[in-house]
Amino acid sequence: SFQENLIGALLAIFGHLVVSIALNLQKYCHIRLAGSKDPRAYFKTKTWWLGLFLMLLGELGVFASYAFAPLSLIVPLSAVSMIASAIIGVIFIKEKWRPKDFLRRYVLSFVGCGLAIVGTYLLVTFAPNSHEKMTGENITRHLVSWPFLLYMLVVIVLFCLLLYFYKEKSANSVLVILLLVALLGSMTVVTVKAVAGMLVLSIQGNLQLDYPIFYVMFVCMVATAIYQAAFLSQASQIYDSSLIASVGYILSTTVAITAGAVFYLDFIGEDVLHICMFALGCLIAFLGVFLITRNRKKAIPFEPYISMDAMPGMQNVHDKGMTVQPDLKASFSYGALENNDSISEIYAPATLPVMQEEHGSGSGPGVPYRVLEHTKKE
C-alpha cells in the first residue's frame, strides 16, 4: 500500500541522512587528530563515538525500510546520502570564496542536488505498490520460481566471466570491478529484504525464525556483503572515490532494481505510465549523483623525487637530439649524459678511473670490457 511505501521511504531517507552525518562527523574527528602522536586518539573523543552511534542508527533505519517498501523503491534512495554529503561539505567549508568563485565552483553540486531531489520525488511518487508479506512460504516460492532461477543462471555466468577477466587477464577496468560489486549487491539487497521482512513479522507476533530459508538468506546476505566490501576496497586503491561513487551507484541501482523486479515481482500490475515515470526518476537521480560526484576534488599524488629537468643546467630525455644513456666510447661515468662539455663543472658527474683489457689471443678477438681500477691506500 501507499502508506507502507511512505513508511519505508521515510525510514530509508532518515537512515541514509543519518549515516552521511555520522561519516562526516568521524571524518572531521580524524582530520582534527591527524597530527596526534597516538594513532588511536579518536577513540577518546565523544565526537567519534557519536558518529559511530549515528551510523548504527542509520544502518538500522535503512535495514528496517526493506521490510515495508518494495526493493525497487528503497535501493535508489541511497542518493540521499550523496545529497547530504554535498550539502554538509558546502556548509562546513573552511576556505573563503568570493561569491562569483563560489558559484562557479559549486554550480555542478547545486544542480546535481536539485536533480537528485527531483528524481527522489518521482521515485517515491511512482514507486510500485505491490508489496507482500515476507513469510517463509512466499520467499521459498519466489526462490524456486523459473524467472528467478533463469536470472540467477545469467548472473552466475556473467559473474564468473567477469571474475576470470579480472583475475586471469588483469582486466582492472572500473566497469569490470563495479559490475562485480553490482551483481553481488543485487543478491545482498534481495536477501536483506527477506531477512528484514521475516524479522519484522516475527516481532509483530508471526514467528518466521523457524523457517530454514531465513538462515539461508542470512548467510547469503553476510557473505555477499563481505565480498562486496573486498571488491570496493580493491577499486578504491586504483580509481578515484568520486568515480567509484557515481558509477557504482548507477550500476548497483540498475542491477538491484532488476533483481527486485524478477524475485519479488515489484512491477506486476503496474501501468505503463507509472513504470515510465519511475524510470525517468531513476535517470534524473543518476544524472544528479553524477554531477555531485563530478565536482569533488581529485587527490594530487605525492612525488617523492626530483625530476631531472628541474635541476638547473641538466639536460633531459625530452631535449631534442639528446639521449640519457652515456656514450660508451668515452670514459665510464655514472649518470653521465652525452655532450657533457656544455655542462657547468659543478654539475658534471664524477669520472671513475678504468682500464681496458681484451680477451686472450687464443679465444680470438673478443668484445672489450671495462674493469674498475682499485688502489689500496696504506
mmCIF file of C-alpha atoms in Angstrom:
data_model
loop_
_atom_site.group_PDB
_atom_site.id
_atom_site.type_symbol
_atom_site.label_atom_id
_atom_site.label_comp_id
_atom_site.label_asym_id
_atom_site.label_seq_id
_atom_site.Cartn_x
_atom_site.Cartn_y
_atom_site.Cartn_z
ATOM 1 C CA SER A 1 0.000 0.000 0.000
ATOM 2 C CA PHE A 2 0.986 3.652 -0.334
ATOM 3 C CA GLN A 3 1.189 4.038 3.452
ATOM 4 C CA GLU A 4 3.721 1.204 3.767
ATOM 5 C CA ASN A 5 5.701 2.625 0.854
ATOM 6 C CA LEU A 6 5.791 6.005 2.589
ATOM 7 C CA ILE A 7 6.978 4.448 5.867
ATOM 8 C CA GLY A 8 9.699 2.514 4.065
ATOM 9 C CA ALA A 9 10.790 5.564 2.071
ATOM 10 C CA LEU A 10 10.949 7.768 5.177
ATOM 11 C CA LEU A 11 12.978 5.138 7.041
ATOM 12 C CA ALA A 12 15.410 4.848 4.115
ATOM 13 C CA ILE A 13 15.781 8.633 3.761
ATOM 14 C CA PHE A 14 16.272 9.025 7.513
ATOM 15 C CA GLY A 15 18.814 6.194 7.582
ATOM 16 C CA HIS A 16 20.896 7.491 4.670
ATOM 17 C CA LEU A 17 20.801 11.043 6.043
ATOM 18 C CA VAL A 18 21.974 9.934 9.496
ATOM 19 C CA VAL A 19 24.730 7.721 8.001
ATOM 20 C CA SER A 20 26.001 10.663 5.958
ATOM 21 C CA ILE A 21 26.113 12.895 9.063
ATOM 22 C CA ALA A 22 27.893 10.129 11.008
ATOM 23 C CA LEU A 23 30.567 9.663 8.345
ATOM 24 C CA ASN A 24 31.240 13.392 8.181
ATOM 25 C CA LEU A 25 31.499 13.584 11.980
ATOM 26 C CA GLN A 26 34.054 10.800 12.045
ATOM 27 C CA LYS A 27 35.951 12.330 9.126
ATOM 28 C CA TYR A 28 36.044 15.679 10.972
ATOM 29 C CA CYS A 29 37.385 13.907 14.057
ATOM 30 C CA HIS A 30 40.133 12.135 12.087
ATOM 31 C CA ILE A 31 41.193 15.390 10.413
ATOM 32 C CA ARG A 32 41.449 17.212 13.746
ATOM 33 C CA LEU A 33 43.630 14.451 15.212
ATOM 34 C CA ALA A 34 45.774 13.918 12.121
ATOM 35 C CA GLY A 35 48.896 15.274 13.830
ATOM 36 C CA SER A 36 48.440 13.370 17.074
ATOM 37 C CA LYS A 37 51.184 11.008 18.209
ATOM 38 C CA ASP A 38 48.600 8.463 19.329
ATOM 39 C CA PRO A 39 47.154 6.788 16.184
ATOM 40 C CA ARG A 40 44.012 5.823 18.116
ATOM 41 C CA ALA A 41 43.382 9.126 19.815
ATOM 42 C CA TYR A 42 39.970 9.396 18.152
ATOM 43 C CA PHE A 43 38.727 6.600 20.447
ATOM 44 C CA LYS A 44 38.965 9.080 23.321
ATOM 45 C CA THR A 45 36.727 11.698 21.687
ATOM 46 C CA LYS A 46 32.965 11.968 22.109
ATOM 47 C CA THR A 47 32.573 13.116 18.506
ATOM 48 C CA TRP A 48 33.864 9.845 17.055
ATOM 49 C CA TRP A 49 31.625 7.723 19.304
ATOM 50 C CA LEU A 50 28.648 9.917 18.455
ATOM 51 C CA GLY A 51 29.386 9.288 14.789
ATOM 52 C CA LEU A 52 29.551 5.539 15.405
ATOM 53 C CA PHE A 53 26.214 5.585 17.255
ATOM 54 C CA LEU A 54 24.564 7.605 14.474
ATOM 55 C CA MET A 55 25.977 5.246 11.848
ATOM 56 C CA LEU A 56 24.488 2.211 13.580
ATOM 57 C CA LEU A 57 21.174 4.036 13.963
ATOM 58 C CA GLY A 58 21.138 4.996 10.295
ATOM 59 C CA GLU A 59 22.011 1.498 9.090
ATOM 60 C CA LEU A 60 19.221 0.112 11.293
ATOM 61 C CA GLY A 61 16.763 2.512 9.687
ATOM 62 C CA VAL A 62 17.825 1.508 6.161
ATOM 63 C CA PHE A 63 17.635 -2.180 7.127
ATOM 64 C CA ALA A 64 14.112 -1.767 8.519
ATOM 65 C CA SER A 65 12.940 0.118 5.430
ATOM 66 C CA TYR A 66 13.302 -3.016 3.292
ATOM 67 C CA ALA A 67 10.559 -4.696 5.329
ATOM 68 C CA PHE A 68 7.918 -2.073 4.429
ATOM 69 C CA ALA A 69 8.549 -0.945 0.835
ATOM 70 C CA PRO A 70 9.438 -2.617 -2.465
ATOM 71 C CA LEU A 71 13.080 -3.181 -3.251
ATOM 72 C CA SER A 72 12.823 -1.006 -6.357
ATOM 73 C CA LEU A 73 11.921 1.994 -4.186
ATOM 74 C CA ILE A 74 14.444 1.590 -1.357
ATOM 75 C CA VAL A 75 17.600 0.978 -3.420
ATOM 76 C CA PRO A 76 17.639 4.270 -5.434
ATOM 77 C CA LEU A 77 17.118 6.294 -2.253
ATOM 78 C CA SER A 78 20.798 5.849 -1.388
ATOM 79 C CA ALA A 79 21.235 9.044 -3.432
ATOM 80 C CA VAL A 80 20.085 10.869 -0.286
ATOM 81 C CA SER A 81 23.441 10.177 1.386
ATOM 82 C CA MET A 82 25.299 11.835 -1.523
ATOM 83 C CA ILE A 83 22.987 14.853 -1.433
ATOM 84 C CA ALA A 84 23.556 15.210 2.311
ATOM 85 C CA SER A 85 27.327 14.843 1.960
ATOM 86 C CA ALA A 86 27.430 17.549 -0.719
ATOM 87 C CA ILE A 87 25.390 19.974 1.414
ATOM 88 C CA ILE A 88 27.415 19.253 4.560
ATOM 89 C CA GLY A 89 30.643 19.762 2.630
ATOM 90 C CA VAL A 90 29.482 23.216 1.479
ATOM 91 C CA ILE A 91 28.236 24.259 4.947
ATOM 92 C CA PHE A 92 31.410 23.299 6.792
ATOM 93 C CA ILE A 93 33.845 24.590 4.154
ATOM 94 C CA LYS A 94 36.872 26.256 5.736
ATOM 95 C CA GLU A 95 38.075 28.367 2.828
ATOM 96 C CA LYS A 96 36.734 31.820 1.999
ATOM 97 C CA TRP A 97 35.467 32.326 -1.524
ATOM 98 C CA ARG A 98 34.185 35.301 -3.414
ATOM 99 C CA PRO A 99 30.529 34.837 -4.428
ATOM 100 C CA LYS A 100 31.467 34.547 -8.125
ATOM 101 C CA ASP A 101 34.133 31.902 -7.467
ATOM 102 C CA PHE A 102 31.870 30.084 -5.032
ATOM 103 C CA LEU A 103 29.049 29.758 -7.556
ATOM 104 C CA ARG A 104 31.424 28.750 -10.327
ATOM 105 C CA ARG A 105 32.960 26.056 -8.176
ATOM 106 C CA TYR A 106 29.769 24.618 -6.722
ATOM 107 C CA VAL A 107 27.265 25.150 -9.518
ATOM 108 C CA LEU A 108 27.524 21.462 -10.505
ATOM 109 C CA SER A 109 26.843 20.381 -6.925
ATOM 110 C CA PHE A 110 23.805 22.655 -6.679
ATOM 111 C CA VAL A 111 22.387 21.415 -9.979
ATOM 112 C CA GLY A 112 23.168 17.803 -9.048
ATOM 113 C CA CYS A 113 21.424 18.130 -5.669
ATOM 114 C CA GLY A 114 18.384 19.635 -7.341
ATOM 115 C CA LEU A 115 18.184 16.865 -9.932
ATOM 116 C CA ALA A 116 18.683 14.168 -7.298
ATOM 117 C CA ILE A 117 15.863 15.638 -5.183
ATOM 118 C CA VAL A 118 13.531 15.762 -8.201
ATOM 119 C CA GLY A 119 14.461 12.169 -9.080
ATOM 120 C CA THR A 120 13.829 11.046 -5.499
ATOM 121 C CA TYR A 121 10.402 12.707 -5.530
ATOM 122 C CA LEU A 122 9.468 10.888 -8.739
ATOM 123 C CA LEU A 123 10.737 7.594 -7.313
ATOM 124 C CA VAL A 124 8.598 7.904 -4.192
ATOM 125 C CA THR A 125 5.529 9.103 -6.110
ATOM 126 C CA PHE A 126 5.563 6.488 -8.868
ATOM 127 C CA ALA A 127 7.077 3.561 -6.958
ATOM 128 C CA PRO A 128 5.404 0.163 -7.395
ATOM 129 C CA ASN A 129 2.763 -0.638 -4.784
ATOM 130 C CA SER A 130 2.986 -4.417 -4.994
ATOM 131 C CA HIS A 131 4.372 -5.470 -1.634
ATOM 132 C CA GLU A 132 3.629 -8.791 0.040
ATOM 133 C CA LYS A 133 4.386 -10.127 3.492
ATOM 134 C CA MET A 134 7.833 -11.675 3.773
ATOM 135 C CA THR A 135 6.740 -15.050 5.093
ATOM 136 C CA GLY A 136 8.852 -18.171 4.729
ATOM 137 C CA GLU A 137 6.393 -19.661 2.255
ATOM 138 C CA ASN A 138 6.405 -16.604 -0.010
ATOM 139 C CA ILE A 139 10.193 -16.320 -0.050
ATOM 140 C CA THR A 140 10.615 -20.041 -0.794
ATOM 141 C CA ARG A 141 8.076 -19.790 -3.613
ATOM 142 C CA HIS A 142 9.926 -16.864 -5.195
ATOM 143 C CA LEU A 143 13.273 -18.574 -4.739
ATOM 144 C CA VAL A 144 12.301 -21.612 -6.827
ATOM 145 C CA SER A 145 10.349 -19.708 -9.485
ATOM 146 C CA TRP A 146 11.686 -20.136 -13.023
ATOM 147 C CA PRO A 147 12.195 -16.378 -13.719
ATOM 148 C CA PHE A 148 14.494 -16.067 -10.716
ATOM 149 C CA LEU A 149 16.309 -19.319 -11.490
ATOM 150 C CA LEU A 150 16.936 -18.057 -15.032
ATOM 151 C CA TYR A 151 18.086 -14.713 -13.650
ATOM 152 C CA MET A 152 20.441 -16.480 -11.229
ATOM 153 C CA LEU A 153 21.911 -18.533 -14.074
ATOM 154 C CA VAL A 154 22.629 -15.368 -16.081
ATOM 155 C CA VAL A 155 24.128 -13.636 -13.022
ATOM 156 C CA ILE A 156 26.378 -16.586 -12.168
ATOM 157 C CA VAL A 157 27.668 -16.941 -15.732
ATOM 158 C CA LEU A 158 28.297 -13.201 -16.064
ATOM 159 C CA PHE A 159 29.959 -13.035 -12.647
ATOM 160 C CA CYS A 160 32.287 -15.946 -13.478
ATOM 161 C CA LEU A 161 33.269 -14.372 -16.804
ATOM 162 C CA LEU A 162 33.998 -11.009 -15.193
ATOM 163 C CA LEU A 163 35.933 -12.666 -12.378
ATOM 164 C CA TYR A 164 38.006 -14.638 -14.903
ATOM 165 C CA PHE A 165 38.951 -11.496 -16.842
ATOM 166 C CA TYR A 166 39.649 -9.640 -13.598
ATOM 167 C CA LYS A 167 41.870 -12.327 -12.056
ATOM 168 C CA GLU A 168 43.473 -14.056 -15.037
ATOM 169 C CA LYS A 169 43.570 -11.312 -17.668
ATOM 170 C CA SER A 170 44.205 -8.438 -15.216
ATOM 171 C CA ALA A 171 41.203 -6.518 -16.533
ATOM 172 C CA ASN A 172 41.207 -3.794 -13.880
ATOM 173 C CA SER A 173 38.660 -1.573 -15.598
ATOM 174 C CA VAL A 174 36.381 0.294 -13.223
ATOM 175 C CA LEU A 175 33.367 -1.132 -15.065
ATOM 176 C CA VAL A 176 34.555 -4.712 -14.517
ATOM 177 C CA ILE A 177 35.130 -4.252 -10.784
ATOM 178 C CA LEU A 178 31.927 -2.302 -10.154
ATOM 179 C CA LEU A 179 29.878 -4.776 -12.197
ATOM 180 C CA LEU A 180 31.167 -7.500 -9.888
ATOM 181 C CA VAL A 181 30.101 -5.340 -6.944
ATOM 182 C CA ALA A 182 26.687 -4.681 -8.516
ATOM 183 C CA LEU A 183 25.996 -8.373 -9.168
ATOM 184 C CA LEU A 184 26.899 -9.226 -5.581
ATOM 185 C CA GLY A 185 24.889 -6.244 -4.366
ATOM 186 C CA SER A 186 21.753 -7.430 -6.134
ATOM 187 C CA MET A 187 21.918 -10.642 -4.129
ATOM 188 C CA THR A 188 22.640 -8.662 -0.970
ATOM 189 C CA VAL A 189 19.542 -6.471 -1.234
ATOM 190 C CA VAL A 190 17.329 -9.446 -2.142
ATOM 191 C CA THR A 191 18.454 -11.296 0.979
ATOM 192 C CA VAL A 192 18.349 -8.154 3.162
ATOM 193 C CA LYS A 193 14.700 -7.601 2.251
ATOM 194 C CA ALA A 194 13.885 -11.235 3.078
ATOM 195 C CA VAL A 195 15.697 -11.175 6.425
ATOM 196 C CA ALA A 196 14.288 -7.762 7.426
ATOM 197 C CA GLY A 197 10.749 -8.736 6.434
ATOM 198 C CA MET A 198 10.857 -12.011 8.365
ATOM 199 C CA LEU A 199 12.303 -10.271 11.446
ATOM 200 C CA VAL A 200 9.582 -7.601 11.416
ATOM 201 C CA LEU A 201 6.861 -10.250 11.080
ATOM 202 C CA SER A 202 8.416 -12.179 13.971
ATOM 203 C CA ILE A 203 8.431 -9.044 16.141
ATOM 204 C CA GLN A 204 4.780 -8.445 15.250
ATOM 205 C CA GLY A 205 3.905 -11.937 16.534
ATOM 206 C CA ASN A 206 4.016 -14.032 13.350
ATOM 207 C CA LEU A 207 7.170 -16.068 14.062
ATOM 208 C CA GLN A 208 9.257 -16.743 10.949
ATOM 209 C CA LEU A 209 12.591 -17.708 12.510
ATOM 210 C CA ASP A 210 11.768 -21.426 12.482
ATOM 211 C CA TYR A 211 11.959 -21.497 8.659
ATOM 212 C CA PRO A 212 15.332 -22.723 7.294
ATOM 213 C CA ILE A 213 15.064 -20.198 4.467
ATOM 214 C CA PHE A 214 15.664 -17.400 6.995
ATOM 215 C CA TYR A 215 19.116 -18.717 7.877
ATOM 216 C CA VAL A 216 19.953 -19.413 4.231
ATOM 217 C CA MET A 217 19.134 -15.808 3.378
ATOM 218 C CA PHE A 218 21.067 -14.523 6.384
ATOM 219 C CA VAL A 219 24.239 -16.415 5.404
ATOM 220 C CA CYS A 220 23.959 -15.216 1.780
ATOM 221 C CA MET A 221 23.452 -11.643 2.987
ATOM 222 C CA VAL A 222 26.611 -11.664 5.117
ATOM 223 C CA ALA A 223 28.749 -13.457 2.506
ATOM 224 C CA THR A 224 27.796 -11.197 -0.411
ATOM 225 C CA ALA A 225 28.244 -8.063 1.731
ATOM 226 C CA ILE A 226 31.780 -9.141 2.707
ATOM 227 C CA TYR A 227 32.820 -9.840 -0.886
ATOM 228 C CA GLN A 228 31.292 -6.537 -1.970
ATOM 229 C CA ALA A 229 33.446 -4.704 0.550
ATOM 230 C CA ALA A 230 36.540 -6.570 -0.677
ATOM 231 C CA PHE A 231 35.990 -5.588 -4.321
ATOM 232 C CA LEU A 232 35.209 -1.989 -3.366
ATOM 233 C CA SER A 233 38.424 -1.836 -1.364
ATOM 234 C CA GLN A 234 40.400 -3.023 -4.389
ATOM 235 C CA ALA A 235 38.666 -0.491 -6.628
ATOM 236 C CA SER A 236 39.402 2.372 -4.211
ATOM 237 C CA GLN A 237 43.117 1.609 -4.461
ATOM 238 C CA ILE A 238 43.075 2.136 -8.240
ATOM 239 C CA TYR A 239 40.374 4.702 -9.018
ATOM 240 C CA ASP A 240 39.137 7.989 -7.598
ATOM 241 C CA SER A 241 36.417 7.760 -4.952
ATOM 242 C CA SER A 242 34.078 10.116 -6.842
ATOM 243 C CA LEU A 243 34.214 7.884 -9.937
ATOM 244 C CA ILE A 244 33.500 4.803 -7.819
ATOM 245 C CA ALA A 245 30.581 6.563 -6.091
ATOM 246 C CA SER A 246 28.840 7.685 -9.290
ATOM 247 C CA VAL A 247 29.445 4.628 -11.483
ATOM 248 C CA GLY A 248 28.858 2.246 -8.576
ATOM 249 C CA TYR A 249 25.543 3.904 -7.698
ATOM 250 C CA ILE A 250 24.275 3.719 -11.273
ATOM 251 C CA LEU A 251 25.290 0.090 -11.849
ATOM 252 C CA SER A 252 24.246 -1.191 -8.419
ATOM 253 C CA THR A 253 20.854 0.535 -8.557
ATOM 254 C CA THR A 254 20.101 -0.743 -12.056
ATOM 255 C CA VAL A 255 21.020 -4.353 -11.264
ATOM 256 C CA ALA A 256 19.247 -4.267 -7.871
ATOM 257 C CA ILE A 257 16.000 -2.946 -9.397
ATOM 258 C CA THR A 258 16.180 -5.730 -11.995
ATOM 259 C CA ALA A 259 16.671 -8.319 -9.243
ATOM 260 C CA GLY A 260 13.740 -6.930 -7.281
ATOM 261 C CA ALA A 261 11.521 -6.971 -10.358
ATOM 262 C CA VAL A 262 12.419 -10.627 -11.039
ATOM 263 C CA PHE A 263 12.439 -12.010 -7.486
ATOM 264 C CA TYR A 264 9.712 -10.000 -5.738
ATOM 265 C CA LEU A 265 7.721 -9.127 -8.909
ATOM 266 C CA ASP A 266 7.692 -5.437 -7.945
ATOM 267 C CA PHE A 267 6.176 -4.142 -11.192
ATOM 268 C CA ILE A 268 3.411 -6.734 -11.603
ATOM 269 C CA GLY A 269 0.098 -4.926 -12.177
ATOM 270 C CA GLU A 270 1.678 -1.504 -12.708
ATOM 271 C CA ASP A 271 0.574 0.535 -15.723
ATOM 272 C CA VAL A 272 2.986 1.778 -18.370
ATOM 273 C CA LEU A 273 2.793 5.423 -17.243
ATOM 274 C CA HIS A 274 3.891 4.604 -13.682
ATOM 275 C CA ILE A 275 6.760 2.439 -14.924
ATOM 276 C CA CYS A 276 7.955 5.151 -17.348
ATOM 277 C CA MET A 277 7.775 7.870 -14.683
ATOM 278 C CA PHE A 278 9.654 5.646 -12.247
ATOM 279 C CA ALA A 279 12.354 5.024 -14.872
ATOM 280 C CA LEU A 280 12.527 8.780 -15.533
ATOM 281 C CA GLY A 281 13.015 9.384 -11.805
ATOM 282 C CA CYS A 282 15.898 6.892 -11.798
ATOM 283 C CA LEU A 283 17.555 8.600 -14.770
ATOM 284 C CA ILE A 284 17.242 12.052 -13.187
ATOM 285 C CA ALA A 285 18.661 10.732 -9.895
ATOM 286 C CA PHE A 286 21.543 9.107 -11.807
ATOM 287 C CA LEU A 287 22.357 12.408 -13.513
ATOM 288 C CA GLY A 288 22.167 14.280 -10.216
ATOM 289 C CA VAL A 289 24.554 11.881 -8.479
ATOM 290 C CA PHE A 290 26.965 12.088 -11.418
ATOM 291 C CA LEU A 291 27.041 15.885 -11.224
ATOM 292 C CA ILE A 292 27.514 15.849 -7.443
ATOM 293 C CA THR A 293 30.474 13.493 -7.583
ATOM 294 C CA ARG A 294 31.886 15.207 -10.675
ATOM 295 C CA ASN A 295 32.672 18.318 -8.643
ATOM 296 C CA ARG A 296 34.765 16.607 -5.974
ATOM 297 C CA LYS A 297 38.467 17.376 -5.795
ATOM 298 C CA LYS A 298 40.839 14.734 -7.058
ATOM 299 C CA ALA A 299 43.772 13.921 -4.867
ATOM 300 C CA ILE A 300 47.140 15.020 -6.258
ATOM 301 C CA PRO A 301 49.643 12.179 -5.904
ATOM 302 C CA PHE A 302 52.795 12.947 -3.954
ATOM 303 C CA GLU A 303 56.028 12.565 -5.918
ATOM 304 C CA PRO A 304 58.940 11.807 -3.559
ATOM 305 C CA TYR A 305 61.645 12.566 -6.116
ATOM 306 C CA ILE A 306 63.137 15.490 -8.009
ATOM 307 C CA SER A 307 62.680 15.444 -11.743
ATOM 308 C CA MET A 308 65.894 15.667 -13.750
ATOM 309 C CA ASP A 309 64.630 18.623 -15.737
ATOM 310 C CA ALA A 310 64.048 20.538 -12.503
ATOM 311 C CA MET A 311 67.833 20.722 -11.887
ATOM 312 C CA PRO A 312 69.460 23.790 -13.414
ATOM 313 C CA GLY A 313 71.791 23.098 -16.301
ATOM 314 C CA MET A 314 70.827 19.441 -16.681
ATOM 315 C CA GLN A 315 69.616 18.062 -19.981
ATOM 316 C CA ASN A 316 66.697 15.651 -20.004
ATOM 317 C CA VAL A 317 65.160 12.995 -22.174
ATOM 318 C CA HIS A 318 62.753 15.477 -23.728
ATOM 319 C CA ASP A 319 65.538 17.632 -25.180
ATOM 320 C CA LYS A 320 65.711 17.261 -28.939
ATOM 321 C CA GLY A 321 68.607 15.173 -30.123
ATOM 322 C CA MET A 322 69.776 14.243 -26.634
ATOM 323 C CA THR A 323 69.971 10.804 -25.073
ATOM 324 C CA VAL A 324 70.062 9.733 -21.473
ATOM 325 C CA GLN A 325 72.485 6.841 -21.907
ATOM 326 C CA PRO A 326 76.215 7.723 -21.878
ATOM 327 C CA ASP A 327 78.469 7.223 -24.869
ATOM 328 C CA LEU A 328 80.483 4.017 -24.313
ATOM 329 C CA LYS A 329 83.429 5.454 -26.286
ATOM 330 C CA ALA A 330 84.026 7.983 -23.577
ATOM 331 C CA SER A 331 85.303 7.239 -20.095
ATOM 332 C CA PHE A 332 82.993 5.210 -17.868
ATOM 333 C CA SER A 333 80.979 7.523 -15.672
ATOM 334 C CA TYR A 334 77.862 7.035 -13.558
ATOM 335 C CA GLY A 335 74.884 9.027 -14.727
ATOM 336 C CA ALA A 336 76.740 10.816 -17.498
ATOM 337 C CA LEU A 337 74.920 12.484 -20.340
ATOM 338 C CA GLU A 338 76.070 12.837 -23.919
ATOM 339 C CA ASN A 339 77.784 16.086 -24.731
ATOM 340 C CA ASN A 340 78.950 16.751 -21.177
ATOM 341 C CA ASP A 341 81.266 19.588 -22.236
ATOM 342 C CA SER A 342 78.469 22.120 -22.319
ATOM 343 C CA ILE A 343 77.539 21.451 -18.709
ATOM 344 C CA SER A 344 78.985 23.503 -15.937
ATOM 345 C CA GLU A 345 81.744 21.856 -13.959
ATOM 346 C CA ILE A 346 79.705 21.995 -10.791
ATOM 347 C CA TYR A 347 77.049 19.731 -12.351
ATOM 348 C CA ALA A 348 79.419 17.413 -14.230
ATOM 349 C CA PRO A 349 79.375 13.783 -12.978
ATOM 350 C CA ALA A 350 82.469 12.357 -11.374
ATOM 351 C CA THR A 351 84.589 10.102 -13.655
ATOM 352 C CA LEU A 352 85.929 6.876 -12.277
ATOM 353 C CA PRO A 353 89.319 5.559 -13.459
ATOM 354 C CA VAL A 354 89.091 2.486 -15.620
ATOM 355 C CA MET A 355 91.418 0.225 -17.537
ATOM 356 C CA GLN A 356 90.506 -1.801 -20.550
ATOM 357 C CA GLU A 357 91.578 -5.388 -21.138
ATOM 358 C CA GLU A 358 90.987 -7.750 -24.021
ATOM 359 C CA HIS A 359 90.471 -11.474 -24.158
ATOM 360 C CA GLY A 360 93.493 -13.708 -24.803
ATOM 361 C CA SER A 361 94.587 -14.246 -28.362
ATOM 362 C CA GLY A 362 93.631 -17.934 -28.113
ATOM 363 C CA SER A 363 89.997 -17.082 -27.913
ATOM 364 C CA GLY A 364 90.166 -14.754 -30.873
ATOM 365 C CA PRO A 365 89.064 -11.166 -30.961
ATOM 366 C CA GLY A 366 86.617 -10.551 -28.187
ATOM 367 C CA VAL A 367 84.366 -7.757 -27.070
ATOM 368 C CA PRO A 368 86.255 -5.353 -24.840
ATOM 369 C CA TYR A 369 85.109 -4.964 -21.301
ATOM 370 C CA ARG A 370 85.959 -2.475 -18.600
ATOM 371 C CA VAL A 371 87.173 -3.233 -15.094
ATOM 372 C CA LEU A 372 87.294 -0.715 -12.286
ATOM 373 C CA GLU A 373 90.840 0.044 -11.144
ATOM 374 C CA HIS A 374 91.182 -0.212 -7.365
ATOM 375 C CA THR A 375 94.036 1.294 -5.436
ATOM 376 C CA LYS A 376 94.658 0.412 -1.846
ATOM 377 C CA LYS A 377 95.937 3.255 0.236
ATOM 378 C CA GLU A 378 98.137 2.348 3.117
#
